[in-house]
Coordinates of N, CA and C in Angstrom, one line a residue:
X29 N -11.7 10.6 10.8 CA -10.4 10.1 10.5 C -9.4 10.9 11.1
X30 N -8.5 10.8 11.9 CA -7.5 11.0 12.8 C -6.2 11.3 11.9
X31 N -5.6 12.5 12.0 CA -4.3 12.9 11.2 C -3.4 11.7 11.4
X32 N -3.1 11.3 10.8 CA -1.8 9.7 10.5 C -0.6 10.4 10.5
X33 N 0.3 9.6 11.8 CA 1.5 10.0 11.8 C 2.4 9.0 10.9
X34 N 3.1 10.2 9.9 CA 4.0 9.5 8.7 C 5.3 9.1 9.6
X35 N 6.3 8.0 9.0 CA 7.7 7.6 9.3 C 8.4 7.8 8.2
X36 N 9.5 8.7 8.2 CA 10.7 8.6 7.4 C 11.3 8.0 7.8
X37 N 12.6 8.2 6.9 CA 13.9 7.2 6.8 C 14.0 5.9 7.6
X38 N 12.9 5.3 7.6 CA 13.3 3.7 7.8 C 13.7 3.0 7.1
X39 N 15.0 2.6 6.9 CA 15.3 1.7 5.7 C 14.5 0.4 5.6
X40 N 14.1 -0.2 6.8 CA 12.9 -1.3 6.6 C 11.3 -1.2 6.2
X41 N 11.3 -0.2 5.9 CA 9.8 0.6 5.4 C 9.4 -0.3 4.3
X42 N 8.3 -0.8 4.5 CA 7.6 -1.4 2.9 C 5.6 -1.1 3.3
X43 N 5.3 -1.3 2.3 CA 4.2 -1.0 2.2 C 3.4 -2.7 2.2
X44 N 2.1 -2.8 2.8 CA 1.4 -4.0 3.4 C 0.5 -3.9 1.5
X45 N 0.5 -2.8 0.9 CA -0.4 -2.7 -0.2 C -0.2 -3.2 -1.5
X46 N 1.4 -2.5 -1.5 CA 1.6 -1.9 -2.8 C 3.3 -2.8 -2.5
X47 N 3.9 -2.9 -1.6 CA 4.7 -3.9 -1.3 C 6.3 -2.6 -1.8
X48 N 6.3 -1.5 -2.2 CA 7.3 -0.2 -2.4 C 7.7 -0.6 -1.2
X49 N 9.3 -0.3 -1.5 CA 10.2 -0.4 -0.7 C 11.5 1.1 -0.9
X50 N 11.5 1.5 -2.3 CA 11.8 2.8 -2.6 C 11.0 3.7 -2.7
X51 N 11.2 4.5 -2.4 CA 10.7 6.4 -2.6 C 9.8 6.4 -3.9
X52 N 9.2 6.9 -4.4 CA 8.9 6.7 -6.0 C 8.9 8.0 -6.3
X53 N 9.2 8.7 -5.6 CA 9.2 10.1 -6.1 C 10.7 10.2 -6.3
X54 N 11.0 11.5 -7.4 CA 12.7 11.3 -8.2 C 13.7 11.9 -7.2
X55 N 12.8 13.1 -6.7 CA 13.7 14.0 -6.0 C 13.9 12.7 -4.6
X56 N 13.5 11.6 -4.8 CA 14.1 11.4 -3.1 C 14.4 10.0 -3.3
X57 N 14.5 9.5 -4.2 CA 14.4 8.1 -5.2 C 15.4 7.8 -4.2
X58 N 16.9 8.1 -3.4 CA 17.5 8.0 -2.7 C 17.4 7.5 -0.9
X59 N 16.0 7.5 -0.7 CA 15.3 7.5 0.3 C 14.4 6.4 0.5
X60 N 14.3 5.7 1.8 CA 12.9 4.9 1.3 C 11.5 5.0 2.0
X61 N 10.5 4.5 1.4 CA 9.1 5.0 1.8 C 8.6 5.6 3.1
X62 N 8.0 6.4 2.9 CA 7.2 7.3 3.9 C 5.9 6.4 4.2
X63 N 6.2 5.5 5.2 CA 4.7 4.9 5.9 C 3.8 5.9 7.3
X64 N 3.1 5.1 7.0 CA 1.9 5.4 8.7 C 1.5 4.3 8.7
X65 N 1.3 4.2 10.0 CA 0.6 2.7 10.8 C -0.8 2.6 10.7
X66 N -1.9 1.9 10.5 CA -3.4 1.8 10.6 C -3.4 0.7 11.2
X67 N -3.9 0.7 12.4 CA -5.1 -0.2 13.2 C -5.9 -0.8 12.8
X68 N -5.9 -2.1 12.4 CA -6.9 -2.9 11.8 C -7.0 -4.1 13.0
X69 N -8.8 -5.1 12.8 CA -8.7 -6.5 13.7 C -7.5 -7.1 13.6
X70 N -7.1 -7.5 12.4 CA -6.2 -8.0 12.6 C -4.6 -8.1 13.0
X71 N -4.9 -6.6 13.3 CA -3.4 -6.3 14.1 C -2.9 -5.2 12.7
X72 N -2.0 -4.2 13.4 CA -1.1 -3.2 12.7 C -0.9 -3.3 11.4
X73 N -1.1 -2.4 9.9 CA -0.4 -2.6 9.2 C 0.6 -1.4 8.6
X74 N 0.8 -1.6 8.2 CA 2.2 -0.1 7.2 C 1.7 0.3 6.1
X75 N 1.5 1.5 5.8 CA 0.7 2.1 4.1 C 1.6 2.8 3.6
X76 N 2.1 3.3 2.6 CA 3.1 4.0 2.3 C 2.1 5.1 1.8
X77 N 2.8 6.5 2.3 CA 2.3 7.8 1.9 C 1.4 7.4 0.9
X78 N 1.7 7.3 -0.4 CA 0.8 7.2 -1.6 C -0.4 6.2 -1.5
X79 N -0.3 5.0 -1.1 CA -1.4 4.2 -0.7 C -2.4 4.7 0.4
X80 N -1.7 5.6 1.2 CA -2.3 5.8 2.3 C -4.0 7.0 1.8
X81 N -3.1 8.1 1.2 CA -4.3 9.3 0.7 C -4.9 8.7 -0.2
X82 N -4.5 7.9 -1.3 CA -5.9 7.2 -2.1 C -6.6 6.6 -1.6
X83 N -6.4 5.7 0.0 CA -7.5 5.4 0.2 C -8.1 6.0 1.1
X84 N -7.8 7.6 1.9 CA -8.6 7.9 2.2 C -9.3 9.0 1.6
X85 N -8.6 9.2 -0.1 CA -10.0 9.9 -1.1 C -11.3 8.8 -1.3
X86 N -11.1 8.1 -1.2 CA -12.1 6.8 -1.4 C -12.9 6.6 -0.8
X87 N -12.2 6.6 0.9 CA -13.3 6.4 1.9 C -14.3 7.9 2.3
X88 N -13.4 9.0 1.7 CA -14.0 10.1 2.5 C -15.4 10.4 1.4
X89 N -14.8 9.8 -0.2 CA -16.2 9.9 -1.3 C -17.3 8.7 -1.2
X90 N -16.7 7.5 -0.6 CA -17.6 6.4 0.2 C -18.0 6.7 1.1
X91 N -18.3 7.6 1.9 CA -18.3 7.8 3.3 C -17.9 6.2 4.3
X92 N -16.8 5.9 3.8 CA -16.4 4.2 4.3 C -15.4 4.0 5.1
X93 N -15.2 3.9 6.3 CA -14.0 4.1 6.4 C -12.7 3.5 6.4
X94 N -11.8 4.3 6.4 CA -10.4 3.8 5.2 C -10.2 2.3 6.6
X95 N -10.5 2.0 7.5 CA -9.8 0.8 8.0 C -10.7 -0.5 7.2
X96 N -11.8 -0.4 6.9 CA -13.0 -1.5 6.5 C -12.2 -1.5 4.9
X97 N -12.0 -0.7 3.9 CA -11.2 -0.7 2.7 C -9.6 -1.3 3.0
X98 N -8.8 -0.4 3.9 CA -7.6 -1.9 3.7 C -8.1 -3.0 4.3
X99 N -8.9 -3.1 5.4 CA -8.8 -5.0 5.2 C -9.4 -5.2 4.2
X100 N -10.3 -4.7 2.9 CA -10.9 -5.9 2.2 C -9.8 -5.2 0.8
X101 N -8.6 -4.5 1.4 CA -7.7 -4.8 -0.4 C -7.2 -5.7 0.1
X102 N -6.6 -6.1 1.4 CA -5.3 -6.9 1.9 C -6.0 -8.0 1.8
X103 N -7.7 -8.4 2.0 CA -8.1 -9.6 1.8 C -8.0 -10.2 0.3
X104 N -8.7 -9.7 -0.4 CA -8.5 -9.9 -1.8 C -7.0 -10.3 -2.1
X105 N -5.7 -9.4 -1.7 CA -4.6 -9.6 -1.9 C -4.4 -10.9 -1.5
X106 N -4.4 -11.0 -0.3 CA -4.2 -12.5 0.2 C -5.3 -14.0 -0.8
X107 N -5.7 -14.1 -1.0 CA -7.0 -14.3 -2.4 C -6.5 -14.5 -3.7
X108 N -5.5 -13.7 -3.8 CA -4.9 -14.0 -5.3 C -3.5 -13.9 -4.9
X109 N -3.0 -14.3 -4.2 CA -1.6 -14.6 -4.1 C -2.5 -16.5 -3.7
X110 N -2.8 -16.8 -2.9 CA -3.8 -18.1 -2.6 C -3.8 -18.8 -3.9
X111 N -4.8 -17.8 -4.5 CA -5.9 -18.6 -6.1 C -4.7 -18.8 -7.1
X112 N -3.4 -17.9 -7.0 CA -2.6 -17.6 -8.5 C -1.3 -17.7 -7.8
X113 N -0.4 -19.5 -7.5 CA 0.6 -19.6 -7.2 C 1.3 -19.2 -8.5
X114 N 1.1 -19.1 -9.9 CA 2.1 -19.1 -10.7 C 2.3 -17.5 -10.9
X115 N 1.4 -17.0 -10.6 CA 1.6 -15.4 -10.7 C 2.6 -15.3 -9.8
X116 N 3.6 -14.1 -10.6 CA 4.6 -13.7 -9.4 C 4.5 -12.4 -8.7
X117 N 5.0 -12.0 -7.7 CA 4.6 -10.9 -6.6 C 4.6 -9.8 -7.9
X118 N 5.9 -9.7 -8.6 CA 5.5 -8.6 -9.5 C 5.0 -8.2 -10.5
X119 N 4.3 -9.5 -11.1 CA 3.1 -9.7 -12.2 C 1.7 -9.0 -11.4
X120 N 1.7 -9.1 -9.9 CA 0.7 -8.6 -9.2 C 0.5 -7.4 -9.0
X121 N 1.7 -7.3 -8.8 CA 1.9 -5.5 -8.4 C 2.0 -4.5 -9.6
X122 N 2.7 -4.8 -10.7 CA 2.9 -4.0 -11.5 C 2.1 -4.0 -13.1
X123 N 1.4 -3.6 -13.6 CA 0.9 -4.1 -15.6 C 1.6 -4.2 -16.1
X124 N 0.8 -4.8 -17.0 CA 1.6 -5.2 -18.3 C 2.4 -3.8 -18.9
X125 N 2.9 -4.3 -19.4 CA 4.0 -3.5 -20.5 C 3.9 -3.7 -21.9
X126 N 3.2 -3.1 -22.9 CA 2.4 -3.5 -24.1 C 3.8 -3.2 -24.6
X127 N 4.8 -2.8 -24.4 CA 6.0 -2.5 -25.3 C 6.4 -3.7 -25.3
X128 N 6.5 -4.5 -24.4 CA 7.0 -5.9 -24.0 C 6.4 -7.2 -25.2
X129 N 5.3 -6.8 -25.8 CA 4.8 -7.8 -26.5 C 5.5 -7.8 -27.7

């Protein structure tokens, strides 16, 4: 696996995963996402810092490599956005909230 070059301050920065568009960290909550690019078949995608190292603690304890794991989260993703029109992008992205009930 080849050191990933990260992008700051893009204000157009979002994540292909996790779909962040702000910083999530406090100190920079003013800032927006820190992506890197991965090379996949089906052309380029964007990972935001945090999405990026969990999947490659994953792949390096899989011995799998991190490009064969994002296409099959992005597949899946694409799969239940498909299977679940009433689900909304943020019922997807985010849990429940048991405070909420």
């Amino acid at each position: 696996m080849a050191n990933p070059i990260f992008t700051y301050n893009n204000a157009s920065a979002t994540c292909a995963l996790c779909d962040r568009t702000k910083n999530p960290h406090p100190d920079y909550s003013h800032e927006p996402i820190v992506t890197t690019r991965i090379k996949l078949h089906r052309g380029d995608q964007k990972l935001c810092i945090n999405c990026y190292w969990d999947i490659a603690a994953v792949a390096k304890n899989s011995q799998t490599k991190l490009q064969d794991i994002v296409s099959e989260k992005l597949n899946i993703r694409r799969l239940m956005r498909k299977n679940l029109p009433d689900i909304s992008e943020r019922e997807l992205c985010e849990p429940n909230d048991p405070s909420e009930d």
